[in-house]
């Protein structure tokens, strides 16, 4: 065989391919930051895109007028646990705003922020709340009024999978909490009750928006288990008055949480700004934006202004389940109560 | 790598065909790229999985839910690839044998499922086959539900796998010499005999390769399937979704354990199909 000669393999096509590859790589890398401008990355969960677009605009305007700093806030959205995993794997988030505390606990365990993160901001670091309600078809033709109606034969229930959707874990725990509050209830009766509800579920989407689409656009099911914010949005914008909201007799206080990611913000020198950004969520201006996006504000004055949108109801909280760590182990880990529904 | 025993090349398994030089560097680059792009990422799967003990590994991949998902993933991918074989052959046949207005357009359309983001395909197919969709509403009265059932998974996989069959068969069809078919016809063979005895044997290896590619694509498909499947555990939950579920629980080792099983099963099946293909090709040449 001949000795390989230099250039002998350099046909035009591989060279062209190499040039294209380099051009492609260049196109993929982010552009350099503009000087005199501070960037923050807010890594959040799925349905908060519109909320934080408004918050970011208001916060940037306020920061500009107060200190002259030009702040640009970038947003990243996805499933809550997926986003936490991204941050854990090196996504440079200055702040995280996620669907449940469990996903930030994971970051604390990964040494990205201190273990007492939930005490650093008011209200358990949850600047707004929501709850789980039922979205039914206009006029409520199947007379769905409370949790037991979801377990009736012939009712189609739509909810995302609690194992893949942070939001759906709140749905599941709300049903469980209702069952546990019945006279003479125990773990076995609660499991039987949620099993009966999930026997009526024919589509388990992986995320909350997927379920909303399945119910609203595909016409599947009679009732959608949804966060109040999503239900109000669907009622007012997506459904064009084709849906009603039913408030169950008991539900759960869903507390989406926020935190500064210490290790990232310290390295980038953005700690103060990141903290100010999260504190802005608690100001009357921030709370007003939150209420307009159908989340329940913490500020009593703002809440009073939007009282018509948020009826008072009986709520349990995650503390009643012994916190997320315990709730996760009992219900959502492999072999937990949710898995056992499908493995007779 | 350097190759010294150049004299024995032609005899042993090292063989250089053609007169162009460059075997050494091109094999070297091939191995380098294969390592960087395929082997090293795949070895990470093994590494992560090794965090589990053998008992934990068996418990993870042998659980009823994992087994059901593997059955669904491989079963649906095999069915879809089997459906794609005749349809893909027909399409390739039409494109390469006949010329008609709009042929180039059809030709270009076939590649679309590769380029389209799979989520878009999933959403479009679901909208079409759901109970209130264009097609679904006509099937609903007969009690046929395609979306949100395992049948939906097969539909999505047929969609994403079709180009692979067409594109592997098409060049072979174009290269077949018409004289052979004409000779068969002139010797009194019926069109069916001509197709089965003359055309098909020379297409079969390529058809099988197309089947293997479509199957491999289907086993790994995630984006389009999760929209149309309904994702019910034990019924319509595919293994890639179960892997994502493990990741959502921060169980990296569990996720990679399932991935490893998928990888090994896919590899074994592909090896089998490729050997069959090589055997067919050898038989066809005789």
Coordinates of C-alpha atoms in Angstrom, one line a residue:
Chain A
X1 CA 0.0 0.0 0.0
X2 CA 1.2 3.5 -0.7
X3 CA 2.3 5.8 2.1
X4 CA -0.4 8.4 2.8
X5 CA 0.6 11.7 1.1
X6 CA -0.4 15.0 2.6
X7 CA -3.3 16.7 0.8
X8 CA -4.3 13.5 -0.8
X9 CA -7.5 13.2 1.1
X10 CA -8.5 16.9 0.8
X11 CA -11.3 16.7 -1.7
X12 CA -13.4 19.8 -1.9
X13 CA -16.5 18.3 -0.3
X14 CA -15.0 17.5 3.2
X15 CA -13.3 20.9 3.2
X16 CA -16.7 22.5 2.4
X17 CA -18.3 20.5 5.2
X18 CA -15.6 21.7 7.7
X19 CA -16.2 25.3 6.7
X20 CA -20.0 24.9 7.1
X21 CA -19.5 23.2 10.5
X22 CA -17.3 26.1 11.7
X23 CA -19.8 28.6 10.5
X24 CA -22.6 26.7 12.2
X25 CA -20.7 26.6 15.5
X26 CA -20.1 30.4 15.2
X27 CA -23.8 30.9 14.7
X28 CA -24.7 28.8 17.8
X29 CA -22.5 30.6 20.3
X30 CA -24.2 33.5 22.1
X31 CA -23.1 37.0 21.2
X32 CA -20.9 39.0 23.6
X33 CA -22.7 41.1 26.3
X34 CA -23.1 44.8 25.6
X35 CA -20.9 46.9 28.0
X36 CA -22.7 49.0 30.7
X37 CA -25.5 46.5 30.9
X38 CA -26.1 43.8 33.5
X39 CA -27.8 40.5 32.5
X40 CA -29.7 38.3 34.9
X41 CA -31.0 34.8 34.0
X42 CA -34.3 33.8 35.6
X43 CA -34.8 30.0 35.2
X44 CA -38.4 29.3 35.7
X45 CA -41.1 26.7 35.0
X46 CA -43.5 26.4 32.2
X47 CA -46.6 28.6 32.6
X48 CA -44.9 31.7 34.0
X49 CA -43.5 33.1 30.7
X50 CA -46.1 35.9 30.3
X51 CA -46.0 36.7 34.0
X52 CA -42.2 37.2 34.0
X53 CA -42.2 39.1 30.7
X54 CA -44.3 41.8 32.5
X55 CA -42.3 41.6 35.7
X56 CA -39.0 41.9 33.9
X57 CA -40.2 45.0 32.0
X58 CA -41.4 46.7 35.2
X59 CA -38.3 45.8 37.1
X60 CA -36.0 47.0 34.4
X61 CA -37.8 50.3 34.2
X62 CA -37.7 50.7 37.9
X63 CA -34.0 49.9 38.1
X64 CA -33.2 52.3 35.3
X65 CA -34.9 55.2 37.0
X66 CA -33.6 54.4 40.5
X67 CA -29.9 53.6 39.8
X68 CA -29.3 54.2 36.1
X69 CA -28.3 50.5 35.7
X70 CA -29.5 48.9 32.4
X71 CA -30.7 45.4 33.4
X72 CA -31.6 42.8 30.9
X73 CA -33.4 39.8 32.3
X74 CA -33.3 36.6 30.3
X75 CA -35.9 33.9 30.8
X76 CA -35.7 30.2 30.5
X77 CA -38.9 28.1 30.8
X78 CA -39.5 24.3 31.0
X79 CA -40.7 21.6 33.3
X80 CA -39.8 22.6 36.9
X81 CA -37.6 19.6 37.7
X82 CA -36.0 19.7 34.2
X83 CA -35.1 23.4 34.8
X84 CA -33.6 22.5 38.3
X85 CA -31.6 19.8 36.7
X86 CA -30.3 22.3 34.1
X87 CA -29.1 24.6 36.9
X88 CA -27.6 21.7 38.7
X89 CA -25.7 20.7 35.6
X90 CA -24.3 24.2 35.1
X91 CA -27.0 26.5 33.6
X92 CA -25.9 29.9 34.8
X93 CA -29.1 31.0 36.6
X94 CA -28.9 34.0 38.9
X95 CA -32.3 33.3 40.2
X96 CA -34.7 30.4 40.1
X97 CA -38.5 30.7 40.2
X98 CA -39.8 27.1 40.3
X99 CA -43.1 25.3 40.8
X100 CA -42.3 23.7 44.1
X101 CA -39.8 23.8 47.0
X102 CA -38.5 20.3 46.3
X103 CA -36.8 21.4 43.1
X104 CA -34.9 24.2 44.9
X105 CA -34.1 21.8 47.8
X106 CA -32.3 19.7 45.2
X107 CA -30.1 22.8 44.3
X108 CA -29.4 23.4 48.0
X109 CA -28.2 19.8 48.3
X110 CA -26.0 20.4 45.3
X111 CA -24.3 23.3 47.2
X112 CA -25.6 25.9 44.8
X113 CA -27.4 27.9 47.6
X114 CA -27.7 27.7 51.3
X115 CA -30.0 25.1 52.9
X116 CA -32.0 27.8 54.7
X117 CA -33.0 29.5 51.3
X118 CA -36.7 29.3 52.1
X119 CA -36.3 31.6 55.2
X120 CA -34.5 34.3 53.3
X121 CA -37.6 35.9 51.8
X122 CA -41.0 36.6 53.3
X123 CA -43.9 34.0 53.1
X124 CA -41.6 30.9 52.7
X125 CA -40.0 32.5 49.7
X126 CA -43.3 32.2 47.8
X127 CA -44.3 35.7 46.6
X128 CA -47.5 34.4 45.2
X129 CA -49.7 31.3 45.5
X130 CA -52.3 29.5 43.6
X131 CA -54.6 26.5 44.2
X132 CA -56.0 23.6 42.4
X133 CA -59.5 24.0 40.9
X134 CA -61.7 22.1 38.3
X135 CA -62.2 23.4 34.8
X136 CA -65.4 21.9 33.3
X137 CA -67.3 22.4 30.1
X138 CA -69.7 25.3 29.8
X139 CA -72.8 24.8 32.0
X140 CA -71.2 21.9 33.9
X141 CA -73.2 19.2 32.0
X142 CA -71.9 16.4 34.2
X143 CA -72.6 18.2 37.5
X144 CA -69.1 18.1 38.8
X145 CA -69.1 19.9 42.1
X146 CA -66.5 18.4 44.4
X147 CA -63.7 15.7 44.5
X148 CA -66.0 12.6 44.9
X149 CA -67.6 13.5 41.5
X150 CA -64.2 12.9 39.8
X151 CA -64.3 9.3 40.9
X152 CA -67.8 8.6 39.5
X153 CA -68.0 6.1 36.7
X154 CA -68.2 7.8 33.2
X155 CA -66.4 11.0 34.1
X156 CA -63.3 11.8 32.1
X157 CA -60.6 13.4 34.1
X158 CA -57.6 15.2 32.6
X159 CA -54.4 15.9 34.6
X160 CA -50.7 15.8 33.8
X161 CA -48.5 13.1 35.2
X162 CA -47.4 14.0 38.7
X163 CA -44.1 12.2 38.1
X164 CA -43.1 14.5 35.3
X165 CA -45.1 17.7 36.1
X166 CA -44.4 19.7 39.3
X167 CA -47.8 21.3 39.0
X168 CA -49.6 18.0 38.8
X169 CA -48.1 17.0 42.2
X170 CA -50.2 19.7 43.8
X171 CA -53.3 18.2 42.0
X172 CA -52.5 14.8 43.3
X173 CA -51.9 16.0 46.9
X174 CA -55.1 18.0 46.9
X175 CA -57.1 14.9 46.0
X176 CA -55.3 12.9 48.6
X177 CA -55.9 15.7 51.3
X178 CA -59.6 15.7 50.5
X179 CA -59.8 11.9 51.0
X180 CA -57.8 12.1 54.3
X181 CA -60.2 14.6 55.7
X182 CA -63.2 12.4 55.4
X183 CA -64.5 10.8 58.6
X184 CA -62.8 7.5 59.3
X185 CA -60.3 7.9 56.6
X186 CA -56.9 6.2 56.5
X187 CA -54.2 5.7 54.0
X188 CA -55.9 2.7 52.4
X189 CA -59.2 4.7 51.8
X190 CA -57.2 7.6 50.5
X191 CA -55.4 5.4 48.1
X192 CA -58.6 3.8 46.9
X193 CA -60.1 7.3 46.4
X194 CA -57.2 8.6 44.2
X195 CA -57.1 5.3 42.4
X196 CA -60.7 5.7 41.5
X197 CA -60.0 9.2 40.2
X198 CA -57.0 8.1 38.1
X199 CA -59.1 5.2 36.7
X200 CA -61.0 8.0 35.0
X201 CA -57.9 9.6 33.5
X202 CA -57.3 8.5 29.9
X203 CA -54.5 10.9 28.9
X204 CA -51.5 11.7 31.2
X205 CA -49.6 14.5 29.5
X206 CA -46.1 15.2 30.8
X207 CA -46.8 18.9 31.6
X208 CA -49.6 21.2 32.6
X209 CA -49.9 23.1 29.3
X210 CA -50.1 19.7 27.5
X211 CA -53.1 18.8 29.6
X212 CA -54.8 22.1 29.1
X213 CA -54.4 21.6 25.3
X214 CA -55.8 18.0 25.5
X215 CA -58.8 19.3 27.4
X216 CA -59.4 22.6 25.6
X217 CA -58.3 21.9 22.0
X218 CA -58.8 18.1 21.7
X219 CA -62.0 18.0 23.6
X220 CA -60.9 15.1 25.8
X221 CA -62.5 14.6 29.2
X222 CA -65.2 16.3 31.3
X223 CA -63.0 18.0 33.9
X224 CA -59.4 19.3 33.9
X225 CA -57.5 19.5 37.2
X226 CA -55.7 22.7 36.9
X227 CA -54.0 25.5 38.8
X228 CA -56.4 28.3 39.3
X229 CA -54.1 30.6 37.3
X230 CA -54.2 28.2 34.3
X231 CA -58.0 27.7 34.7
X232 CA -58.6 31.5 34.8
X233 CA -56.4 31.9 31.7
X234 CA -58.2 29.1 29.8
X235 CA -61.6 30.5 30.8
X236 CA -60.8 34.0 29.7
X237 CA -58.4 33.6 26.8
X238 CA -58.2 30.2 25.3
X239 CA -61.8 28.9 25.7
X240 CA -63.7 32.0 24.6
X241 CA -66.3 31.4 27.4
X242 CA -66.7 27.7 26.7
X243 CA -65.7 26.6 30.2
X244 CA -66.7 27.1 33.8
X245 CA -64.5 27.0 36.9
X246 CA -65.7 24.8 39.8
X247 CA -64.1 25.4 43.2
X248 CA -63.9 22.2 45.3
X249 CA -64.8 22.2 49.0
X250 CA -61.1 21.7 49.9
X251 CA -57.9 22.3 47.9
X252 CA -54.2 22.8 48.4
X253 CA -52.2 26.0 48.8
X254 CA -49.8 25.8 45.9
X255 CA -46.7 27.8 46.7
X256 CA -44.3 28.4 43.8
X257 CA -40.9 29.4 45.3
X258 CA -38.1 31.8 44.3
X259 CA -34.5 32.0 45.3
X260 CA -31.2 33.6 44.4
X261 CA -28.6 31.0 43.3
X262 CA -25.7 32.0 45.5
X263 CA -22.9 30.3 43.8
X264 CA -23.8 31.7 40.4
X265 CA -24.7 35.2 41.4
X266 CA -21.6 35.6 43.6
X267 CA -19.3 34.6 40.8
X268 CA -21.1 36.9 38.3
X269 CA -21.3 39.7 40.9
X270 CA -25.1 40.0 40.5
X271 CA -26.2 39.0 44.0
X272 CA -27.6 42.4 45.0
X273 CA -29.4 42.9 41.8
X274 CA -30.8 39.3 41.8
X275 CA -32.0 39.9 45.4
X276 CA -33.7 43.2 44.4
X277 CA -35.3 41.4 41.5
X278 CA -36.9 38.8 43.8
X279 CA -37.9 41.5 46.3
X280 CA -39.6 43.4 43.6
X281 CA -42.1 40.5 43.3
X282 CA -43.3 41.4 46.9
X283 CA -43.8 45.2 46.1
X284 CA -47.3 46.5 45.4
X285 CA -46.3 47.0 41.8
X286 CA -45.1 43.4 41.5
X287 CA -48.0 42.0 43.3
X288 CA -50.4 43.9 41.0
X289 CA -48.8 42.3 37.9
X290 CA -49.0 38.9 39.7
X291 CA -52.7 39.3 40.3
X292 CA -53.3 40.4 36.7
X293 CA -51.7 37.1 35.6
X294 CA -54.3 35.2 37.8
X295 CA -51.9 34.2 40.6
X296 CA -53.0 34.9 44.1
X297 CA -51.0 37.9 45.5
X298 CA -49.7 37.9 49.1
X299 CA -50.2 41.6 49.6
X300 CA -53.6 42.0 51.4
X301 CA -54.4 45.4 49.7
X302 CA -53.7 44.0 46.2
X303 CA -55.7 40.8 47.1
X304 CA -58.6 42.9 48.2
X305 CA -58.7 44.7 44.8
X306 CA -58.9 41.3 43.0
X307 CA -61.1 39.5 45.5
X308 CA -63.7 38.7 42.9
X309 CA -61.2 36.6 41.0
X310 CA -60.0 34.6 44.0
X311 CA -62.8 33.1 46.1
X312 CA -62.0 32.1 49.7
X313 CA -61.8 28.3 50.1
X314 CA -60.6 25.7 52.5
X315 CA -56.8 25.0 51.9
X316 CA -54.3 22.6 53.2
X317 CA -50.6 23.2 52.6
X318 CA -47.5 21.1 51.9
X319 CA -46.6 21.4 55.6
X320 CA -49.7 19.2 56.3
X321 CA -47.8 16.5 54.4
X322 CA -44.7 17.0 56.4
X323 CA -42.9 19.0 53.7
X324 CA -41.8 18.1 50.2
X325 CA -39.2 15.6 51.2
X326 CA -41.7 13.4 53.0
X327 CA -44.5 14.0 50.4
X328 CA -42.1 13.0 47.6
X329 CA -41.0 9.8 49.3
X330 CA -44.6 8.8 50.2
X331 CA -46.2 9.6 46.9
X332 CA -44.0 10.3 43.9
X333 CA -40.8 8.3 44.4
X334 CA -40.5 4.9 42.7
X335 CA -42.9 2.6 44.4
X336 CA -44.8 5.5 46.1
X337 CA -48.5 5.8 46.3
X338 CA -48.9 7.1 42.7
X339 CA -47.0 4.1 41.2
X340 CA -49.1 1.7 43.2
X341 CA -52.3 3.0 41.4
X342 CA -51.1 1.4 38.2
X343 CA -49.5 -1.8 39.7
X344 CA -52.3 -3.8 41.2
Chain B
X1 CA -2.6 4.4 14.2
X2 CA 0.3 3.3 12.1
X3 CA 0.1 0.2 9.9
X4 CA 3.3 -1.7 9.2
X5 CA 2.3 -5.0 7.9
X6 CA 1.3 -3.6 4.5
X7 CA 2.3 -6.7 2.6
X8 CA -0.3 -9.0 4.1
X9 CA -3.2 -6.6 3.6
X10 CA -4.7 -8.1 0.6
X11 CA -4.9 -11.5 2.2
X12 CA -6.2 -10.9 5.7
X13 CA -9.1 -8.9 6.9
X14 CA -7.3 -5.6 6.2
X15 CA -8.2 -4.8 2.7
X16 CA -7.8 -1.7 0.6
X17 CA -9.9 -1.5 -2.5
X18 CA -9.3 1.0 -5.2
X19 CA -6.2 2.9 -6.1
X20 CA -6.7 6.0 -4.0
X21 CA -4.3 6.3 -1.1
X22 CA -5.1 7.5 2.4
X23 CA -6.3 4.3 4.3
X24 CA -4.3 5.1 7.4
X25 CA -5.3 8.7 8.0
X26 CA -8.9 8.1 7.0
X27 CA -9.3 5.1 9.4
X28 CA -7.6 7.1 12.1
X29 CA -10.0 10.0 11.7
X30 CA -13.0 7.6 11.5
X31 CA -12.0 6.1 14.9
X32 CA -11.4 9.5 16.4
X33 CA -14.7 10.9 15.4
X34 CA -16.6 7.8 16.2
X35 CA -15.0 7.9 19.7
X36 CA -15.8 11.6 20.2
X37 CA -19.3 11.6 18.9
X38 CA -20.6 8.1 19.6
X39 CA -18.5 6.0 21.9
X40 CA -17.5 8.4 24.7
X41 CA -21.1 9.7 25.2
X42 CA -22.4 6.2 25.2
X43 CA -19.7 5.1 27.7
X44 CA -21.1 7.8 30.1
X45 CA -24.3 5.7 30.2
X46 CA -22.4 2.7 31.4
X47 CA -20.5 4.8 33.9
X48 CA -23.7 6.2 35.4
X49 CA -25.4 2.9 35.4
X50 CA -22.5 1.4 37.3
X51 CA -23.6 3.5 40.4
X52 CA -26.4 0.9 40.8
X53 CA -25.8 -2.6 42.2
X54 CA -26.8 -5.5 40.1
X55 CA -29.9 -6.2 42.3
X56 CA -31.0 -2.5 42.0
X57 CA -30.4 -2.6 38.3
X58 CA -32.6 -5.7 37.8
X59 CA -35.3 -4.2 40.1
X60 CA -35.2 -1.0 38.0
X61 CA -35.4 -2.5 34.5
X62 CA -37.3 -5.6 35.5
X63 CA -40.2 -3.7 37.1
X64 CA -43.6 -4.4 35.4
X65 CA -43.9 -0.8 34.3
X66 CA -40.4 -0.8 32.7
X67 CA -41.0 -4.1 31.0
X68 CA -44.4 -2.9 29.7
X69 CA -42.8 0.3 28.3
X70 CA -40.1 -1.7 26.6
X71 CA -42.7 -3.9 25.0
X72 CA -44.6 -0.9 23.8
X73 CA -41.5 0.9 22.5
X74 CA -40.0 -2.0 20.6
X75 CA -43.4 -3.4 19.5
X76 CA -44.7 -0.1 18.1
X77 CA -41.4 0.6 16.4
X78 CA -41.4 -2.9 14.8
X79 CA -45.0 -2.5 13.6
X80 CA -44.3 1.0 12.3
X81 CA -41.2 -0.1 10.4
X82 CA -43.1 -3.1 9.0
X83 CA -45.8 -0.8 7.7
X84 CA -43.2 1.6 6.3
X85 CA -41.6 -1.2 4.3
X86 CA -44.3 -1.7 1.6
X87 CA -45.4 2.0 1.7
X88 CA -41.9 3.2 1.4
X89 CA -41.2 0.7 -1.5
X90 CA -44.3 1.9 -3.3
X91 CA -43.3 5.6 -2.9
X92 CA -39.7 4.9 -4.0
X93 CA -41.0 2.9 -7.0
X94 CA -43.3 5.7 -8.1
X95 CA -40.6 8.3 -7.8
X96 CA -37.9 6.4 -9.5
X97 CA -39.9 4.5 -12.2
X98 CA -42.4 7.0 -13.5
X99 CA -42.2 10.6 -14.4
X100 CA -45.2 12.8 -13.9
X101 CA -45.8 16.5 -13.2
X102 CA -44.9 17.3 -9.6
X103 CA -42.6 14.4 -9.2
X104 CA -39.8 16.6 -7.8
X105 CA -42.3 18.1 -5.3
X106 CA -43.2 14.6 -4.1
X107 CA -39.6 13.8 -3.9
X108 CA -38.9 16.8 -1.7
X109 CA -41.9 16.2 0.5
X110 CA -40.6 12.8 1.5
X111 CA -37.7 14.3 3.4
X112 CA -40.0 16.6 5.4
X113 CA -40.5 14.3 8.3
X114 CA -36.8 14.3 9.0
X115 CA -36.5 18.1 9.0
X116 CA -39.7 18.9 10.9
X117 CA -39.3 19.3 14.6
X118 CA -40.9 16.1 16.0
X119 CA -43.0 18.0 18.5
X120 CA -44.7 19.7 15.5
X121 CA -45.4 16.4 13.9
X122 CA -46.8 15.1 17.2
X123 CA -49.1 18.1 17.7
X124 CA -50.3 18.0 14.0
X125 CA -51.0 14.3 14.1
X126 CA -52.8 14.6 17.4
X127 CA -55.0 17.4 16.1
X128 CA -55.8 15.3 13.1
X129 CA -56.6 12.0 14.9
X130 CA -58.2 13.3 18.1
X131 CA -61.9 12.7 18.7
X132 CA -62.7 16.2 17.3
X133 CA -60.0 16.2 14.6
X134 CA -60.5 16.1 10.8
X135 CA -59.9 12.3 10.6
X136 CA -60.7 11.3 14.2
X137 CA -64.3 12.6 14.0
X138 CA -65.1 10.1 11.2
X139 CA -63.5 7.2 13.1
X140 CA -65.2 8.0 16.5
X141 CA -68.7 6.7 15.5
X142 CA -67.1 3.3 14.8
X143 CA -65.5 3.2 18.2
X144 CA -62.0 3.6 16.7
X145 CA -59.7 5.8 18.8
X146 CA -56.3 6.3 17.2
X147 CA -55.0 9.3 19.2
X148 CA -54.2 8.7 22.9
X149 CA -53.7 4.9 22.4
X150 CA -50.9 2.6 21.3
X151 CA -52.2 2.9 17.7
X152 CA -51.3 6.6 18.0
X153 CA -47.7 5.7 18.7
X154 CA -47.6 3.6 15.6
X155 CA -49.0 6.5 13.5
X156 CA -46.3 8.9 14.8
X157 CA -43.6 6.3 14.2
X158 CA -44.8 5.6 10.6
X159 CA -44.6 9.3 10.0
X160 CA -41.0 9.8 11.2
X161 CA -39.7 6.5 9.8
X162 CA -41.0 6.7 6.2
X163 CA -38.2 8.8 4.6
X164 CA -35.6 6.2 5.8
X165 CA -37.2 3.4 3.8
X166 CA -37.8 5.5 0.7
X167 CA -34.3 7.0 0.7
X168 CA -32.5 3.7 1.0
X169 CA -34.6 1.9 -1.6
X170 CA -34.8 4.7 -4.2
X171 CA -31.1 4.7 -5.4
X172 CA -31.2 0.9 -5.8
X173 CA -34.4 1.0 -7.8
X174 CA -32.9 3.7 -10.1
X175 CA -29.8 1.5 -10.7
X176 CA -31.6 -1.7 -11.5
X177 CA -31.2 -2.6 -15.2
X178 CA -34.5 -2.7 -16.9
X179 CA -33.1 -5.3 -19.3
X180 CA -33.4 -8.0 -16.7
X181 CA -37.1 -7.3 -16.2
X182 CA -37.7 -7.1 -19.9
X183 CA -35.8 -10.3 -20.4
X184 CA -38.0 -12.0 -17.7
X185 CA -41.1 -10.7 -19.4
X186 CA -40.0 -11.8 -22.9
X187 CA -39.3 -15.3 -21.4
X188 CA -43.0 -15.5 -20.4
X189 CA -42.9 -14.4 -16.7
X190 CA -46.0 -12.7 -15.5
X191 CA -45.6 -9.1 -14.1
X192 CA -46.0 -10.6 -10.6
X193 CA -43.3 -13.2 -11.2
X194 CA -41.0 -10.6 -12.7
X195 CA -41.4 -8.5 -9.6
X196 CA -41.1 -11.3 -7.1
X197 CA -38.3 -13.2 -8.8
X198 CA -36.3 -10.5 -10.5
X199 CA -36.9 -7.1 -9.0
X200 CA -37.5 -7.9 -5.4
X201 CA -34.3 -9.9 -4.7
X202 CA -32.1 -7.0 -5.8
X203 CA -34.1 -4.5 -3.7
X204 CA -34.5 -6.7 -0.6
X205 CA -31.1 -5.8 1.0
X206 CA -31.8 -2.1 0.7
X207 CA -35.4 -2.6 1.9
X208 CA -34.1 -4.3 4.9
X209 CA -31.6 -1.5 5.6
X210 CA -34.5 0.9 5.4
X211 CA -36.5 -1.2 7.8
X212 CA -33.6 -1.2 10.2
X213 CA -33.2 2.6 10.0
X214 CA -36.9 3.3 10.4
X215 CA -37.0 0.9 13.3
X216 CA -34.0 2.4 15.0
X217 CA -35.5 5.9 14.6
X218 CA -38.8 4.7 16.0
X219 CA -37.3 3.1 19.1
X220 CA -35.6 6.4 20.2
X221 CA -38.4 8.7 19.1
X222 CA -39.8 10.9 21.9
X223 CA -41.0 14.3 20.7
X224 CA -43.8 13.3 18.5
X225 CA -45.0 10.3 20.5
X226 CA -45.6 12.0 23.8
X227 CA -48.2 14.2 22.3
X228 CA -50.3 11.5 20.7
X229 CA -49.7 8.5 23.0
X230 CA -51.8 9.4 26.0
X231 CA -48.8 8.2 28.1
X232 CA -50.8 5.9 30.4
X233 CA -48.5 3.7 32.5
X234 CA -48.6 0.0 31.4
X235 CA -50.7 0.9 28.2
X236 CA -49.1 3.6 26.1
X237 CA -46.0 4.7 28.0
X238 CA -42.9 4.5 26.0
X239 CA -39.4 3.8 27.5
X240 CA -38.0 7.2 26.5
X241 CA -40.8 8.8 28.6
X242 CA -40.0 6.5 31.5
X243 CA -36.4 7.6 31.2
X244 CA -37.5 11.3 31.4
X245 CA -39.7 10.4 34.4
X246 CA -36.6 9.0 36.2
X247 CA -34.7 12.2 35.4
X248 CA -37.6 14.3 36.8
X249 CA -37.0 12.5 40.1
X250 CA -33.3 13.2 39.9
X251 CA -32.6 9.5 39.5
X252 CA -29.8 9.6 37.0
X253 CA -28.7 6.0 37.6
X254 CA -32.2 4.7 37.1
X255 CA -32.6 6.7 33.8
X256 CA -29.3 5.4 32.4
X257 CA -30.1 1.8 33.5
X258 CA -33.2 2.0 31.3
X259 CA -31.2 3.7 28.5
X260 CA -28.6 0.9 28.7
X261 CA -31.3 -1.8 28.2
X262 CA -32.7 0.1 25.3
X263 CA -29.3 0.5 23.8
X264 CA -28.3 -3.1 24.1
X265 CA -31.6 -4.4 22.8
X266 CA -31.5 -2.0 19.8
X267 CA -27.9 -2.9 19.1
X268 CA -28.7 -6.6 19.2
X269 CA -31.7 -6.2 16.9
X270 CA -29.8 -3.9 14.5
X271 CA -26.9 -6.4 14.3
X272 CA -29.4 -9.2 13.5
X273 CA -31.1 -7.1 10.8
X274 CA -27.8 -6.1 9.3
X275 CA -26.5 -9.7 9.2
X276 CA -29.7 -10.7 7.5
X277 CA -29.2 -7.9 5.1
X278 CA -25.6 -9.0 4.3
X279 CA -26.8 -12.5 3.9
X280 CA -29.5 -11.5 1.4
X281 CA -27.0 -9.3 -0.5
X282 CA -24.6 -12.2 -0.8
X283 CA -27.4 -14.5 -1.9
X284 CA -28.6 -11.9 -4.4
X285 CA -25.1 -11.7 -6.0
X286 CA -24.9 -15.4 -6.7

